Short mmCIF file of N, CA and C in Angstrom, two decimals:
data_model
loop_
_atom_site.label_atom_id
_atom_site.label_comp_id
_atom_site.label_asym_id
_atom_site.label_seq_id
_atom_site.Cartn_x
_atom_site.Cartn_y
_atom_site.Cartn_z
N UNK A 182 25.68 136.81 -129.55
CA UNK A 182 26.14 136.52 -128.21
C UNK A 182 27.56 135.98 -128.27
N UNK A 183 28.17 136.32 -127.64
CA UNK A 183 29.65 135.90 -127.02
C UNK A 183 29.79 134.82 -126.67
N UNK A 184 31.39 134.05 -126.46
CA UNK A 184 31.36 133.15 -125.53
C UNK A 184 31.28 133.71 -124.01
N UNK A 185 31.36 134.26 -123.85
CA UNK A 185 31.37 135.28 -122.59
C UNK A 185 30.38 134.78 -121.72
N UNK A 186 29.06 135.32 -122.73
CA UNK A 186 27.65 135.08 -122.66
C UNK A 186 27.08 133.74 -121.75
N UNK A 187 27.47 132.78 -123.13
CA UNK A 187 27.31 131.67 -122.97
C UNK A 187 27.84 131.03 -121.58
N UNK A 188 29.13 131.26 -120.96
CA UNK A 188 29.85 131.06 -119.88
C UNK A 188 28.94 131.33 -118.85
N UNK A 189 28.41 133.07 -118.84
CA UNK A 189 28.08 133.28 -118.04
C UNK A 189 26.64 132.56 -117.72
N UNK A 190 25.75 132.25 -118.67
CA UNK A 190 24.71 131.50 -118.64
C UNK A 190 24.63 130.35 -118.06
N UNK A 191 25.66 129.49 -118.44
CA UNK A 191 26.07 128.22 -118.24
C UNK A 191 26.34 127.98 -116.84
N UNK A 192 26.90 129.03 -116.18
CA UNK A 192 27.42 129.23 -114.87
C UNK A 192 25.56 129.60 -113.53
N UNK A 193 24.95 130.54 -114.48
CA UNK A 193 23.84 130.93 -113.90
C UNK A 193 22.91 129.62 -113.03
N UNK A 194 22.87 128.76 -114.71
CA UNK A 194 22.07 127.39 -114.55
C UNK A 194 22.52 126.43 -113.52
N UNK A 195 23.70 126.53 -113.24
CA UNK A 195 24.63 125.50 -112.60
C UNK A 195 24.45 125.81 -111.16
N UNK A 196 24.29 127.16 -111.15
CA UNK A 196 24.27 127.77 -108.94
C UNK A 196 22.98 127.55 -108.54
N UNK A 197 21.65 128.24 -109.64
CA UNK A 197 20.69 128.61 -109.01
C UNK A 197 19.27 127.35 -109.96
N UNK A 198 19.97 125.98 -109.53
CA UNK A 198 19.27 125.35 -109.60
C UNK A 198 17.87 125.11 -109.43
N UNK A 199 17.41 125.21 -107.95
CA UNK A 199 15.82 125.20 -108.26
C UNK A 199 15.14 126.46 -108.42
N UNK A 200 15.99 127.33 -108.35
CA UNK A 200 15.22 129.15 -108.50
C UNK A 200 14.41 129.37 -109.85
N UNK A 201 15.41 128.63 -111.14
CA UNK A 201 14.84 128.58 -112.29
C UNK A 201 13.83 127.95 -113.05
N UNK A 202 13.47 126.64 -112.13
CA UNK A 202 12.40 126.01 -112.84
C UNK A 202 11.14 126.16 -112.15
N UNK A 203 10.79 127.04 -112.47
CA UNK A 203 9.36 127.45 -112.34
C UNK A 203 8.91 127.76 -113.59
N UNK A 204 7.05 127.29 -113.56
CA UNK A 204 6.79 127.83 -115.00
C UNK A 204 6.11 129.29 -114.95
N UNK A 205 5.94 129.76 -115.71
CA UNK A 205 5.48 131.18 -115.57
C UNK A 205 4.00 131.29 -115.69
N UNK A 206 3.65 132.02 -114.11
CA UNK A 206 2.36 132.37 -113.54
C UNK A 206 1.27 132.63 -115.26
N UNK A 207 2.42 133.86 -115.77
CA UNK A 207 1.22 134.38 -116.74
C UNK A 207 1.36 133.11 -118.36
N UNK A 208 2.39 132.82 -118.31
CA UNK A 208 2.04 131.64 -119.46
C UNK A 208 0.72 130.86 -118.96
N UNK A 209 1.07 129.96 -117.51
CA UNK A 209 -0.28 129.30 -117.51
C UNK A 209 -1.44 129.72 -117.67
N UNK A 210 -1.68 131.34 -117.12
CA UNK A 210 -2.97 131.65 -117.31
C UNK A 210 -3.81 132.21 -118.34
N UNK A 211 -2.53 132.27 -119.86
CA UNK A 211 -2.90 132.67 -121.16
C UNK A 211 -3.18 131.56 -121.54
N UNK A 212 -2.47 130.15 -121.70
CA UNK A 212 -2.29 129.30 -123.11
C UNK A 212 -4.09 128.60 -122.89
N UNK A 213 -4.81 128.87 -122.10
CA UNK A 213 -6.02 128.05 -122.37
C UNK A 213 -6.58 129.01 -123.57
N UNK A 214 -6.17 130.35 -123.67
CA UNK A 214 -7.04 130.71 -124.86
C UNK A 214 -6.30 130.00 -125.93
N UNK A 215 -5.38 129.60 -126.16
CA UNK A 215 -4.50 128.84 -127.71
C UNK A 215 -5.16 128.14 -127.94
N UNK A 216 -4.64 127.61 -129.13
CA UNK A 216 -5.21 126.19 -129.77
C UNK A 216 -3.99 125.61 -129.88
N UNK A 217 -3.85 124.39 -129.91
CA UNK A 217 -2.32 123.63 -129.65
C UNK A 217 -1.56 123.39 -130.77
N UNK A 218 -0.41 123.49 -130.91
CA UNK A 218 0.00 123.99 -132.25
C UNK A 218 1.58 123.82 -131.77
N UNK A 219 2.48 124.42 -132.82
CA UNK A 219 4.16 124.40 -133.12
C UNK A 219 4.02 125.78 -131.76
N UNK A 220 4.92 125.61 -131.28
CA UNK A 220 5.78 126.90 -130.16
C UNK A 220 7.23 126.66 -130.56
N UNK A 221 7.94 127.99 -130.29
CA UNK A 221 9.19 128.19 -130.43
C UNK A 221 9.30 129.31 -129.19
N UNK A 222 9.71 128.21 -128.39
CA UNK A 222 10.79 128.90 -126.98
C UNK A 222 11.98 129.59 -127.08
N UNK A 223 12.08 130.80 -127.42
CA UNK A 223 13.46 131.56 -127.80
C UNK A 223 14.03 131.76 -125.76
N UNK A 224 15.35 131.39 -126.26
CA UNK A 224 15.65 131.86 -124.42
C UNK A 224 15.16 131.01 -123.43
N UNK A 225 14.53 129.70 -123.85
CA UNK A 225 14.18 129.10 -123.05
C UNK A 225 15.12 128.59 -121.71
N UNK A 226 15.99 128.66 -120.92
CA UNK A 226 16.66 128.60 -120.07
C UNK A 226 16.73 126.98 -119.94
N UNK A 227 16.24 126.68 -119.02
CA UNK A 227 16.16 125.35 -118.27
C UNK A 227 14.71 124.86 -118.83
N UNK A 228 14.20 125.45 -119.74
CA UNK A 228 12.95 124.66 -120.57
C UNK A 228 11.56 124.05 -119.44
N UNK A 229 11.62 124.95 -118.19
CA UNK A 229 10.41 124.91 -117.55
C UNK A 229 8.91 125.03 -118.50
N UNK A 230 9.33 126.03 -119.39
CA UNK A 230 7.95 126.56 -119.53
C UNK A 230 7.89 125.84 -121.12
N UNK A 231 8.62 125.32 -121.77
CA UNK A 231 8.92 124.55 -123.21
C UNK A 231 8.37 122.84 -122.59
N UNK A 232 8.74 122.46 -121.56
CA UNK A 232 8.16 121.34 -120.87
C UNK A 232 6.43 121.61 -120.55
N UNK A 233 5.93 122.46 -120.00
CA UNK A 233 4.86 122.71 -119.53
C UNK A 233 3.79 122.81 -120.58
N UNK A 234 4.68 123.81 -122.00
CA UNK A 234 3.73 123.52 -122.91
C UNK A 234 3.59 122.36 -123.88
N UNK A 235 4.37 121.30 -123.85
CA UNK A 235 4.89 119.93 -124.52
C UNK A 235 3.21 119.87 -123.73
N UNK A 236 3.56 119.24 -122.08
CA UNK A 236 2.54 118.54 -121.55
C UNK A 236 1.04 119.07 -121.92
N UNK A 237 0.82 120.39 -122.84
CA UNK A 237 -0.24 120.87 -122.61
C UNK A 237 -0.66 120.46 -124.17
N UNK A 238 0.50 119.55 -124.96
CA UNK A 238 -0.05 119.35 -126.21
C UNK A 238 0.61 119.83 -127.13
N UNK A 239 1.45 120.75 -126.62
CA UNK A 239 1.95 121.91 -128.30
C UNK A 239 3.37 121.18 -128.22
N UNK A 240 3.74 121.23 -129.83
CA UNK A 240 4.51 120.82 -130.43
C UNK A 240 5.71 122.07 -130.25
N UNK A 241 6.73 121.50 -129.54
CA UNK A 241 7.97 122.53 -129.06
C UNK A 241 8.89 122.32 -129.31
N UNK A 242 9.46 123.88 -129.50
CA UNK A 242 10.95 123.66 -130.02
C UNK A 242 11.98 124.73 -128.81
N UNK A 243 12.60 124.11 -128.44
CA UNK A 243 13.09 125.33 -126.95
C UNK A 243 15.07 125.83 -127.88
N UNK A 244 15.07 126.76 -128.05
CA UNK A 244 16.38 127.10 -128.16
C UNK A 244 17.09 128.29 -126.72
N UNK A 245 17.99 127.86 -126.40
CA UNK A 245 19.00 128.94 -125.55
C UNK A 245 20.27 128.85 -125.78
N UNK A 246 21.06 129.97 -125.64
CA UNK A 246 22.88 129.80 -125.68
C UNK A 246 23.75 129.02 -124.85
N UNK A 247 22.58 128.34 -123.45
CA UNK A 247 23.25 127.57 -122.60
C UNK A 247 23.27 125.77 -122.63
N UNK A 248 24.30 125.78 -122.84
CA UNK A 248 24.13 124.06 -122.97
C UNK A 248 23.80 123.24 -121.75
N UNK A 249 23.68 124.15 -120.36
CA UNK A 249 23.91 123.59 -119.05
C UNK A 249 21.91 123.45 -119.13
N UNK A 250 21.52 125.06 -119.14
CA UNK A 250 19.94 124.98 -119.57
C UNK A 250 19.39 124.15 -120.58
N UNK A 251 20.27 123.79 -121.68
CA UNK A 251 18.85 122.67 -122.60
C UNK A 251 19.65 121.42 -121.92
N UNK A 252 20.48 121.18 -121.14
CA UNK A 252 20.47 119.41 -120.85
C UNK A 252 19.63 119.47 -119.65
N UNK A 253 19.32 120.44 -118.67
CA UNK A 253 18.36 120.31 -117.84
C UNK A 253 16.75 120.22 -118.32
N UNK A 254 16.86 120.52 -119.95
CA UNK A 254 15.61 121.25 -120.29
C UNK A 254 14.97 119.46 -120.74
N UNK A 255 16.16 119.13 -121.07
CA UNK A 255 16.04 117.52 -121.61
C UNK A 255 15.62 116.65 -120.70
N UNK A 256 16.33 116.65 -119.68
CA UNK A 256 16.35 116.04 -118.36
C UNK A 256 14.91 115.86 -117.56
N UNK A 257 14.17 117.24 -117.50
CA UNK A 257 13.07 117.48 -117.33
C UNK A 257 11.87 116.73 -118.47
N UNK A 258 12.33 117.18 -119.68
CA UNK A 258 11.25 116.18 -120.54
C UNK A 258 11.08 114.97 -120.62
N UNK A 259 12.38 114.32 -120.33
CA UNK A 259 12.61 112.98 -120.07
C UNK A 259 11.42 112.33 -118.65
N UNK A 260 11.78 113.22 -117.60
CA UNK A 260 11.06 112.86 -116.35
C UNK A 260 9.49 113.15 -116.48
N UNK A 261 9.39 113.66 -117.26
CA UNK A 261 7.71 113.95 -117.45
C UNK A 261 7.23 113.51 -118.44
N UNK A 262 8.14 112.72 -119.20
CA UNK A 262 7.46 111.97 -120.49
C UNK A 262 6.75 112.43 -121.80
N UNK A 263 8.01 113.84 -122.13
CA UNK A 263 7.09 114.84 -123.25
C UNK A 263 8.71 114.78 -123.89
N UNK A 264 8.19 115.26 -125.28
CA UNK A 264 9.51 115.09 -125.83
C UNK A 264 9.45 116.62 -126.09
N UNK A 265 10.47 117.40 -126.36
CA UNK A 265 11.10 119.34 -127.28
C UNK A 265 12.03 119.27 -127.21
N UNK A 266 11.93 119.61 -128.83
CA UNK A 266 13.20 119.10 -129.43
C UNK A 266 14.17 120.64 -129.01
N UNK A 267 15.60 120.88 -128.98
CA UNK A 267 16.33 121.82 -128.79
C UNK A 267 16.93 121.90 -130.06
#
């Protein structure tokens, strides 16, 4: 990825604030079959769904190219009292 990329990402996170944090319909309705364990969030954006699975127990690791998305992703773990690491 580019800096390009990254810009443009960075820029994404910054306009469309609450559009992005939602967690995803079909994550919630898979992870009851898991067993709770290490996750690695590739692309995790704004770390909705890297937060959701913290709270569900699993040990997370959220990476994205946007620095604007993992300080929101932080921000969020902070307020819900789960720690994933970036």
């Amino acid at each position: 990825m580019s800096d390009d990329d990254r810009l443009r990402w960075d820029q994404r996170f910054r306009e469309q604030e609450a559009a992005l944090d939602r967690t995803s319909p079909h994550l919630m309705a898979h992870v009851g079959e898991l067993r709770a364990g290490r996750v690695l969030d590739l692309a995790c954006g704004s770390g909705t769904n890297a937060v959701w699975l913290a709270e569900q127990g699993f040990d997370v690791t959220g990476v994205d190219i946007s620095k604007v998305g993992l300080d929101r992703l932080g921000r969020l773990a902070r307020e819900r009292g789960v720690t994933v690491r970036t």
